[in-house]
PDB file of C-alpha atoms in Angstrom:
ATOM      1  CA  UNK A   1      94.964  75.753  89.693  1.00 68.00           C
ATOM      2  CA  UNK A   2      92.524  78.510  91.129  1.00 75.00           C
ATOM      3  CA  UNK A   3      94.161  81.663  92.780  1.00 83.00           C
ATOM      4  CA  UNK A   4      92.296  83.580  95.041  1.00 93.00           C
ATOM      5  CA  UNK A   5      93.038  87.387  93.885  1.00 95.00           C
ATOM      6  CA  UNK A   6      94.273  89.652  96.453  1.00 97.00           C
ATOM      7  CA  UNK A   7      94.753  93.445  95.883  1.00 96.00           C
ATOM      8  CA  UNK A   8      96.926  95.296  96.098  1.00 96.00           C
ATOM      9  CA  UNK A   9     100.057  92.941  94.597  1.00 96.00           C
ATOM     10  CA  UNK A  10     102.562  94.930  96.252  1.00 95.00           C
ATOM     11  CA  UNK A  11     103.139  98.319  98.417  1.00 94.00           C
ATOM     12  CA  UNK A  12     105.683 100.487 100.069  1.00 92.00           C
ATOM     13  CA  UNK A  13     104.719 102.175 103.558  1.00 86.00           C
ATOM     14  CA  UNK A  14     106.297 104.469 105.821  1.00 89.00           C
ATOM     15  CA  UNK A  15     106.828 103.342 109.121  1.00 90.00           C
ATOM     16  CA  UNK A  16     103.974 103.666 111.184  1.00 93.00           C
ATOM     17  CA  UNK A  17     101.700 103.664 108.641  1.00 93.00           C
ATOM     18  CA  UNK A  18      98.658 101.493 109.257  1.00 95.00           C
ATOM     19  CA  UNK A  19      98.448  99.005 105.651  1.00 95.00           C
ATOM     20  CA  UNK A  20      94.799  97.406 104.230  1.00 97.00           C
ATOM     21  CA  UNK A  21      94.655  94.558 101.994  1.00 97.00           C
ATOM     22  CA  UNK A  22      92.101  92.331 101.035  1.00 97.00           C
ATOM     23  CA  UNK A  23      91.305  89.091  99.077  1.00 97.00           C
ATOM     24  CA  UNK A  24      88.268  88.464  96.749  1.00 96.00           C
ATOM     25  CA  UNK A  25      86.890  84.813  95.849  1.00 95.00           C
ATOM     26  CA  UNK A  26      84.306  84.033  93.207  1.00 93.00           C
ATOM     27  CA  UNK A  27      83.666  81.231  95.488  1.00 90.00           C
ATOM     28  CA  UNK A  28      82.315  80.705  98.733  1.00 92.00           C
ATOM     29  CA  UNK A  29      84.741  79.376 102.284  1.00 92.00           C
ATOM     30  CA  UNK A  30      84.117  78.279 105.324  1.00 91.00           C
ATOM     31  CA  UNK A  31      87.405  79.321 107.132  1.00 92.00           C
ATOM     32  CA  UNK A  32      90.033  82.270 105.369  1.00 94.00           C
ATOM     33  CA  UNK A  33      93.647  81.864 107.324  1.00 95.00           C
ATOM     34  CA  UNK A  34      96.382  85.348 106.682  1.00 97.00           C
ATOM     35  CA  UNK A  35      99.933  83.771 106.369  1.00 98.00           C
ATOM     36  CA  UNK A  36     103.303  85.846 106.220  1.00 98.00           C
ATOM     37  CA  UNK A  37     106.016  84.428 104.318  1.00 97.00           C
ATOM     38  CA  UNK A  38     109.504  85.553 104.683  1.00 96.00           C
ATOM     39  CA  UNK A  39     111.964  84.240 102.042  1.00 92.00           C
ATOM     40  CA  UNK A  40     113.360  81.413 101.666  1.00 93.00           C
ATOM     41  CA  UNK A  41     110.859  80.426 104.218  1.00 95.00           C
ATOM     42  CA  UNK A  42     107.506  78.583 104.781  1.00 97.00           C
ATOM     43  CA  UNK A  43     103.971  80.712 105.375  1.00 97.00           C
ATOM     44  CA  UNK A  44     103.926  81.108 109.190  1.00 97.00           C
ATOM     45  CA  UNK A  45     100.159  81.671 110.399  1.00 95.00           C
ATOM     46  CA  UNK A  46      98.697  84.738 111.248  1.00 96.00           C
ATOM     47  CA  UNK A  47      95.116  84.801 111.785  1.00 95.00           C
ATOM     48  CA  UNK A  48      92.065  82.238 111.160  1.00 93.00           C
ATOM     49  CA  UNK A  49      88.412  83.148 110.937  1.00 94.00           C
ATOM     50  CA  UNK A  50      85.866  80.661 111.020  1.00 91.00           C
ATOM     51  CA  UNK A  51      82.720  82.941 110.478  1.00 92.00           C
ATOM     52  CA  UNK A  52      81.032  85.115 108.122  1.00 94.00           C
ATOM     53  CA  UNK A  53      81.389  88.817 109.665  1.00 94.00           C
ATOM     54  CA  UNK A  54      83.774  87.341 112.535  1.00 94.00           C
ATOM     55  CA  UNK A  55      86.098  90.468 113.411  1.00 96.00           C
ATOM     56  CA  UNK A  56      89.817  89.070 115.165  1.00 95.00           C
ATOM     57  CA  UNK A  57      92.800  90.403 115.999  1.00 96.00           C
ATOM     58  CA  UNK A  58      96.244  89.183 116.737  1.00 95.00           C
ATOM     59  CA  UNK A  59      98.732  91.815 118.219  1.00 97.00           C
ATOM     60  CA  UNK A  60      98.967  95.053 115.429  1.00 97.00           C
ATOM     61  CA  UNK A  61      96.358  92.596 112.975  1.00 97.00           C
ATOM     62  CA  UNK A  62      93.356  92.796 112.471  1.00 98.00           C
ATOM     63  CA  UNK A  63      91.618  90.180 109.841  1.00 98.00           C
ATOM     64  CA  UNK A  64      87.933  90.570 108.988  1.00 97.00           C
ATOM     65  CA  UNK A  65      85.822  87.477 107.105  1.00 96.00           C
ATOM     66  CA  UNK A  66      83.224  89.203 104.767  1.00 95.00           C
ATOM     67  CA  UNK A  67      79.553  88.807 105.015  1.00 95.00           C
ATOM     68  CA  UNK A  68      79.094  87.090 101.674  1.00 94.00           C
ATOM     69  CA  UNK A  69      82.287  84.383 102.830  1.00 92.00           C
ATOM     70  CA  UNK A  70      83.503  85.777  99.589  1.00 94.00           C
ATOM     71  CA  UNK A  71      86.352  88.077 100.779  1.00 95.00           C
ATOM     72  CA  UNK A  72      88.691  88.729 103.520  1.00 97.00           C
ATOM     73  CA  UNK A  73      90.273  91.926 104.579  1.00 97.00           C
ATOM     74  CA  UNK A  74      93.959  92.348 106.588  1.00 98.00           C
ATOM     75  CA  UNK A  75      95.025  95.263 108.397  1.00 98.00           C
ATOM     76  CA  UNK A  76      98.103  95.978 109.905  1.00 97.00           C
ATOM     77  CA  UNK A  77      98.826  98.720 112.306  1.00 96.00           C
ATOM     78  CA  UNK A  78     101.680 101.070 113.186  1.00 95.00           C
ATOM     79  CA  UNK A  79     103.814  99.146 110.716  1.00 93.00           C
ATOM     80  CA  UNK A  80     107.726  97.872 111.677  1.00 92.00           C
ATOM     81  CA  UNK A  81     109.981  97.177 109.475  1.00 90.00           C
ATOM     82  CA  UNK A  82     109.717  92.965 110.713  1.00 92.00           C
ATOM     83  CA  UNK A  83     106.639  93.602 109.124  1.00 94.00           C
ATOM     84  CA  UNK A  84     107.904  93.046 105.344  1.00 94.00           C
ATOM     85  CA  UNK A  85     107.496  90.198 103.418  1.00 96.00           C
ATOM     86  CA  UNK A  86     104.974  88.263 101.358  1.00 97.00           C
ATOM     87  CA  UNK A  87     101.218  88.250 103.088  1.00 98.00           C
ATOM     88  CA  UNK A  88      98.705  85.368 101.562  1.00 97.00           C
ATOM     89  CA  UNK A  89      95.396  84.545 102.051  1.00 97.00           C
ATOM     90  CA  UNK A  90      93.912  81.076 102.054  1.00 96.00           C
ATOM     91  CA  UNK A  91      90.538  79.757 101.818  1.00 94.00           C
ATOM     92  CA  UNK A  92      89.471  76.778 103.071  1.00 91.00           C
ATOM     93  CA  UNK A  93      86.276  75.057 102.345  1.00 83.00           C
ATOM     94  CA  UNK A  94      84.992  71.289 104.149  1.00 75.00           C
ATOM     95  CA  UNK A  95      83.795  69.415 102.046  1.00 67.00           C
ATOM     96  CA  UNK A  96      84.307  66.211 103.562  1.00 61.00           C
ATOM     97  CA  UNK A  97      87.184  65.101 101.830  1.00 55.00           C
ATOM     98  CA  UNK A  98      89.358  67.569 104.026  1.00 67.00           C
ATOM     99  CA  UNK A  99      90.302  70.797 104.592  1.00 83.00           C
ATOM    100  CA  UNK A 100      92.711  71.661 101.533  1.00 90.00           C
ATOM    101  CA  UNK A 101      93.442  75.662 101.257  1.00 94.00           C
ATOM    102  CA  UNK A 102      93.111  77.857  98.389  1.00 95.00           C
ATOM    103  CA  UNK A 103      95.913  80.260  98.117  1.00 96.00           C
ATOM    104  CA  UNK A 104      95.814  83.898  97.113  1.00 96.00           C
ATOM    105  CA  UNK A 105      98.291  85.870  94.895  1.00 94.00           C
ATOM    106  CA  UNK A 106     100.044  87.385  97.459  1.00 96.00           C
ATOM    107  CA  UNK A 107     100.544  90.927  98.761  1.00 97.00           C
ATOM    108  CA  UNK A 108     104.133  91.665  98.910  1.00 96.00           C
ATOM    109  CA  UNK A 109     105.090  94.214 101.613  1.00 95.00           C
ATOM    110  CA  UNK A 110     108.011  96.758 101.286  1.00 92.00           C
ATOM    111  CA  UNK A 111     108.406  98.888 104.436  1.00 79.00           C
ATOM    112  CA  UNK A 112     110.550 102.342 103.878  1.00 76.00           C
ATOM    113  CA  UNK A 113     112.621 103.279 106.624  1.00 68.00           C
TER     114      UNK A 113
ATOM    115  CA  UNK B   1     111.927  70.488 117.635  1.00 54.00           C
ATOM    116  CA  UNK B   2     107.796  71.765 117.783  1.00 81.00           C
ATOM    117  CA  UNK B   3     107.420  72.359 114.297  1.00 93.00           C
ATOM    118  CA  UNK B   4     107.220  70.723 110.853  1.00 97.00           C
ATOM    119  CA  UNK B   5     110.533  70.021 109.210  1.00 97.00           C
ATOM    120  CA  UNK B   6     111.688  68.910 105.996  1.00 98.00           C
ATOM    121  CA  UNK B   7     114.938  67.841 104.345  1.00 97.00           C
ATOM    122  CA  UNK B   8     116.394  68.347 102.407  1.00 98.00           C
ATOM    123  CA  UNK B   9     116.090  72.397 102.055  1.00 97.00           C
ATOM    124  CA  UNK B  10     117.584  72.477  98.660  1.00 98.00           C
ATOM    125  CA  UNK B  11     117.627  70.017  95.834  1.00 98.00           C
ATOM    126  CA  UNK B  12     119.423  70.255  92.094  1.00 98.00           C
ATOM    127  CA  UNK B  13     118.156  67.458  89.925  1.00 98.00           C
ATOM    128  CA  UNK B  14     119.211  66.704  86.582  1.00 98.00           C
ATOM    129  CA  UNK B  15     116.033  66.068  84.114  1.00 98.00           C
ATOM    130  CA  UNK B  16     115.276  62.340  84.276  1.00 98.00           C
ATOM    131  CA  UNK B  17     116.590  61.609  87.707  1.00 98.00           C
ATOM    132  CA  UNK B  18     113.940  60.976  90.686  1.00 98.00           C
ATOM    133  CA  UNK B  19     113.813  62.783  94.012  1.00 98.00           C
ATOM    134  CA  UNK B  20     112.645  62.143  96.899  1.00 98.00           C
ATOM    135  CA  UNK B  21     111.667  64.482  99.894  1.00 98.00           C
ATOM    136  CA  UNK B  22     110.574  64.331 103.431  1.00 98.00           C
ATOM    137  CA  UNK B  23     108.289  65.904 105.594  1.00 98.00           C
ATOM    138  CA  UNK B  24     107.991  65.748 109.597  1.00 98.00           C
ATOM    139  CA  UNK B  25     105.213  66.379 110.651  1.00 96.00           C
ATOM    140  CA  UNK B  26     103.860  68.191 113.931  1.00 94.00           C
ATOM    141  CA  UNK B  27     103.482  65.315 116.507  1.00 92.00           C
ATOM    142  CA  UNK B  28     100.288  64.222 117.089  1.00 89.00           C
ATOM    143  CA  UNK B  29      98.798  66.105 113.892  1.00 92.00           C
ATOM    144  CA  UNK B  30      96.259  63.638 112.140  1.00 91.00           C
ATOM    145  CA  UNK B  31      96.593  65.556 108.843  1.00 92.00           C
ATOM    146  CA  UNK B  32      99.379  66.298 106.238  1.00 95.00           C
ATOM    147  CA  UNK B  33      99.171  68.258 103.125  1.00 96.00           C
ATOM    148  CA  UNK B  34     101.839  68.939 100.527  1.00 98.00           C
ATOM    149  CA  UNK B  35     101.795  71.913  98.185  1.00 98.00           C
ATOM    150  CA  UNK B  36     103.777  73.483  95.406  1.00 98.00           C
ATOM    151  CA  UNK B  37     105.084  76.913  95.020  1.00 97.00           C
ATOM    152  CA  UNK B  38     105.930  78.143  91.583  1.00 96.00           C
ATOM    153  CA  UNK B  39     108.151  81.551  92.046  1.00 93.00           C
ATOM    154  CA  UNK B  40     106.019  84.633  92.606  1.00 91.00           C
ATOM    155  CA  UNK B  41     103.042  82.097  92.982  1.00 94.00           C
ATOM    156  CA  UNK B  42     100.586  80.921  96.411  1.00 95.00           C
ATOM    157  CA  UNK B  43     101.325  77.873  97.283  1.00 97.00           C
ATOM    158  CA  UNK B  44      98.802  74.796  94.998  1.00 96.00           C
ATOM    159  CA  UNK B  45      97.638  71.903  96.524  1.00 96.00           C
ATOM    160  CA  UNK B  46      98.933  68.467  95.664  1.00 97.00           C
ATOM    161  CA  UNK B  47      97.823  65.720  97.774  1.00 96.00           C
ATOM    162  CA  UNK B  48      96.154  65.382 101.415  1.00 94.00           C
ATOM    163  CA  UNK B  49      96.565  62.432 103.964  1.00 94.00           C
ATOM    164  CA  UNK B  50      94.650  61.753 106.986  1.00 91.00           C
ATOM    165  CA  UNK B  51      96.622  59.422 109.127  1.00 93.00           C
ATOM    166  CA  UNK B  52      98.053  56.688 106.372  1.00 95.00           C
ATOM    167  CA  UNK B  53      95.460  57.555 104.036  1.00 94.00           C
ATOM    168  CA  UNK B  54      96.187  59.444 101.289  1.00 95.00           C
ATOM    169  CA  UNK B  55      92.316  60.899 101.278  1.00 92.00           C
ATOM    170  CA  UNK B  56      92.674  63.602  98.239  1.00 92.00           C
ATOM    171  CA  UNK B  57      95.697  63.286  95.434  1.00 93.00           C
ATOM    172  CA  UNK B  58      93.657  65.873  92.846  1.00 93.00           C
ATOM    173  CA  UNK B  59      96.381  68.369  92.857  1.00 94.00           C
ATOM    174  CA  UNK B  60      98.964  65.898  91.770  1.00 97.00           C
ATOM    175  CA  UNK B  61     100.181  67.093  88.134  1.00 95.00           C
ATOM    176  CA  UNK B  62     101.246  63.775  86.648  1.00 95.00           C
ATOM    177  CA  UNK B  63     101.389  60.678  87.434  1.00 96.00           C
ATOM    178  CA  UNK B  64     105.259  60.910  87.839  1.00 98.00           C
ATOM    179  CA  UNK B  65     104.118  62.820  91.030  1.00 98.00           C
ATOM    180  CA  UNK B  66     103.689  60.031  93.879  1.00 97.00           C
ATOM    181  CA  UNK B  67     103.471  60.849  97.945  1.00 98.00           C
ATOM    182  CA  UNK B  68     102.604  57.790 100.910  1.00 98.00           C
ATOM    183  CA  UNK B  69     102.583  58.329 104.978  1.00 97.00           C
ATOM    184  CA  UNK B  70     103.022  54.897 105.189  1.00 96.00           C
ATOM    185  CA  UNK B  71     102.553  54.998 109.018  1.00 94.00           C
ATOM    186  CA  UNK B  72     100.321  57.632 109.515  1.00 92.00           C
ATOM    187  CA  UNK B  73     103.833  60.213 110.693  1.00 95.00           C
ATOM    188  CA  UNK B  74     106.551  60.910 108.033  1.00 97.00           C
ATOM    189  CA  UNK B  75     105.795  61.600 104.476  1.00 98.00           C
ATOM    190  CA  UNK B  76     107.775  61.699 101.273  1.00 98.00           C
ATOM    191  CA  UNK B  77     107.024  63.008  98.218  1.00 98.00           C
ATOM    192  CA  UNK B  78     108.435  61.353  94.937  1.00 98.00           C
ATOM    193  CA  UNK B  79     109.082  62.646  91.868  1.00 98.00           C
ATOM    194  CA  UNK B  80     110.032  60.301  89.049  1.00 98.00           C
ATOM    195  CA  UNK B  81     111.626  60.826  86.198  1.00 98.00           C
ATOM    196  CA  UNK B  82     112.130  65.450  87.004  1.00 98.00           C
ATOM    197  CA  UNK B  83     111.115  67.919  84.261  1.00 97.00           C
ATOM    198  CA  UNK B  84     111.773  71.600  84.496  1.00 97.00           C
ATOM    199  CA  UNK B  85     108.835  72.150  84.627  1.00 96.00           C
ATOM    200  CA  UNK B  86     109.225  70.765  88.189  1.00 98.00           C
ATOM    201  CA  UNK B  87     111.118  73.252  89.552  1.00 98.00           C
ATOM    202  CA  UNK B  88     109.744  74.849  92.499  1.00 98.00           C
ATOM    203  CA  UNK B  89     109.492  74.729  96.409  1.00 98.00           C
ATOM    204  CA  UNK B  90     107.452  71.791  97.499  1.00 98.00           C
ATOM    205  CA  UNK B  91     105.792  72.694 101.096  1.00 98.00           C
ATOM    206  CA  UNK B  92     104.467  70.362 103.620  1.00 98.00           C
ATOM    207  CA  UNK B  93     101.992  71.780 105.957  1.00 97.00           C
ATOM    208  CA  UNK B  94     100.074  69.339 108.927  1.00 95.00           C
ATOM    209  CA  UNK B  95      97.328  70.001 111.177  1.00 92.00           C
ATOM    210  CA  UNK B  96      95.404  68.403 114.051  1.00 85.00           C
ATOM    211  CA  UNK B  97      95.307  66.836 116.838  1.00 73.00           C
ATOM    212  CA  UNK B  98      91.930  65.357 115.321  1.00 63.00           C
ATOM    213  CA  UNK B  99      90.446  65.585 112.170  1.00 57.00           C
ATOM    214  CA  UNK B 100      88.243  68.799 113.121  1.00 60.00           C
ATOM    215  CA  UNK B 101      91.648  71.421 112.788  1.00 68.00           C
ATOM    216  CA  UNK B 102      91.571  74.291 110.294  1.00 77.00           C
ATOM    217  CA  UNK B 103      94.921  75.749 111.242  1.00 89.00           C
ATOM    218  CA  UNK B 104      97.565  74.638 109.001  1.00 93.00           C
ATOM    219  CA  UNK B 105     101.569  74.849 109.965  1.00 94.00           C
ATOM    220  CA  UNK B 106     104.054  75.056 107.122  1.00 97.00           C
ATOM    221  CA  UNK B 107     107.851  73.538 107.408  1.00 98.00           C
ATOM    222  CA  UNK B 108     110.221  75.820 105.673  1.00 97.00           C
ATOM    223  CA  UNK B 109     110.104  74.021 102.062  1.00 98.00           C
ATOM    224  CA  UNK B 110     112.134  71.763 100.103  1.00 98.00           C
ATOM    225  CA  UNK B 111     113.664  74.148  97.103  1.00 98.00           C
ATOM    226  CA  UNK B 112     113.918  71.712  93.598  1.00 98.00           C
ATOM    227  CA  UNK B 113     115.874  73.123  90.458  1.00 98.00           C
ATOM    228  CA  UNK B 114     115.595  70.529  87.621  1.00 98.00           C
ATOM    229  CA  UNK B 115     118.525  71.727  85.175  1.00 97.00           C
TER     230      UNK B 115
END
């Protein structure tokens, strides 16, 4: 099935370090959600955006939904090392048959202490 | 508990036996979606329901692949007849109150290894 690509696939940070990543469609969404997963664990939400441009922020996160409802971008702050794990995008897209999400590739994070 | 939970957590199969697993919804959530997560993968839709009705079964892979909310709360997803090719976590995610929800909530996953 179709993957949304996210860049980059993985990264170590120092602590403290403010971290970018982003996630490119070739298709258009209504809504992009940022999940965390932790192993052996489900994707716990992060962020929604419901509109093109829409700038939100939850805590040290900051999610942006691109102008062409193409792309997403994540950005975490002053990183911890709680923050590690496995960050996915998801778009979603009504189409009256329900509001099924696209998943990303992942971005795994690796925090160095 | 508030969240979504499903059992069992971890499942070994044999190739050719059928499984069976549950999902618990959030109370009061309209929708239910199940996914599947190959390893090192995003989660892939399989199948949507909207109270009882199963609304959107595209991502199914097979037709070994069958899921029912038969009252509009607890789902299972079935899996006749296991390949290996099964193995992977199966994830059941709901959403609502009403039918106008975005936000989806994950339970933790049902791990199945087919040997």
């Amino acid at each position: 099935g179709q993957q949304l690509n996210q860049s980059p696939q993985s990264m170590f940070i120092q602590e403290g370090e403010d971290v970018s990543m982003n996630c490119t469609s070739s298709s258009i969404f209504n809504t992009w959600l940022w999940y965390k997963q932790d192993p052996g664990e489900g994707p716990v939400l992060l962020i929604a955006l419901y509109k093109a441009g829409e700038l939100t922020s939850n805590g040290r996160l900051t999610a942006q939904f691109g102008i062409t409802r193409k792309d997403s971008f994540l950005n975490i702050s002053a990183s911890i090392p709680s923050d590690v794990g496995i960050y996915f995008c998801a778009g979603q897209l009504w189409a009256g048959g329900g509001n099924k999400l696209t998943f990303g590739t992942g971005t795994q994070l690796k925090v160095e202490l | 508990g508030a969240g979504v939970s499903q059992s069992p957590r971890y499942k070994v199969a044999k190739r050719g036996q059928d499984v069976a697993l549950r999902c618990d919804p959030i109370s009061g959530h309209v929708s239910l979606f199940w996914y599947q997560q190959a390893l090192g993968q995003g989660p892939e839709f399989l199948t949507y329901f909207q109270n009882e009705a199963q609304l959107d079964k595209s991502g199914l892979p097979s037709d070994r692949f069958f899921a029912e909310r038969p009252e509009g709360s607890v789902s299972t997803l079935k899996i006749q007849r296991t390949q290996q090719e099964d193995s992977a976590v199966y994830l059941c995610a709901s959403s609502g109150p009403g039918t106008g929800s975005y936000e989806q909530y994950f339970g933790p996953g049902t791990r199945l290894t087919v040997t």
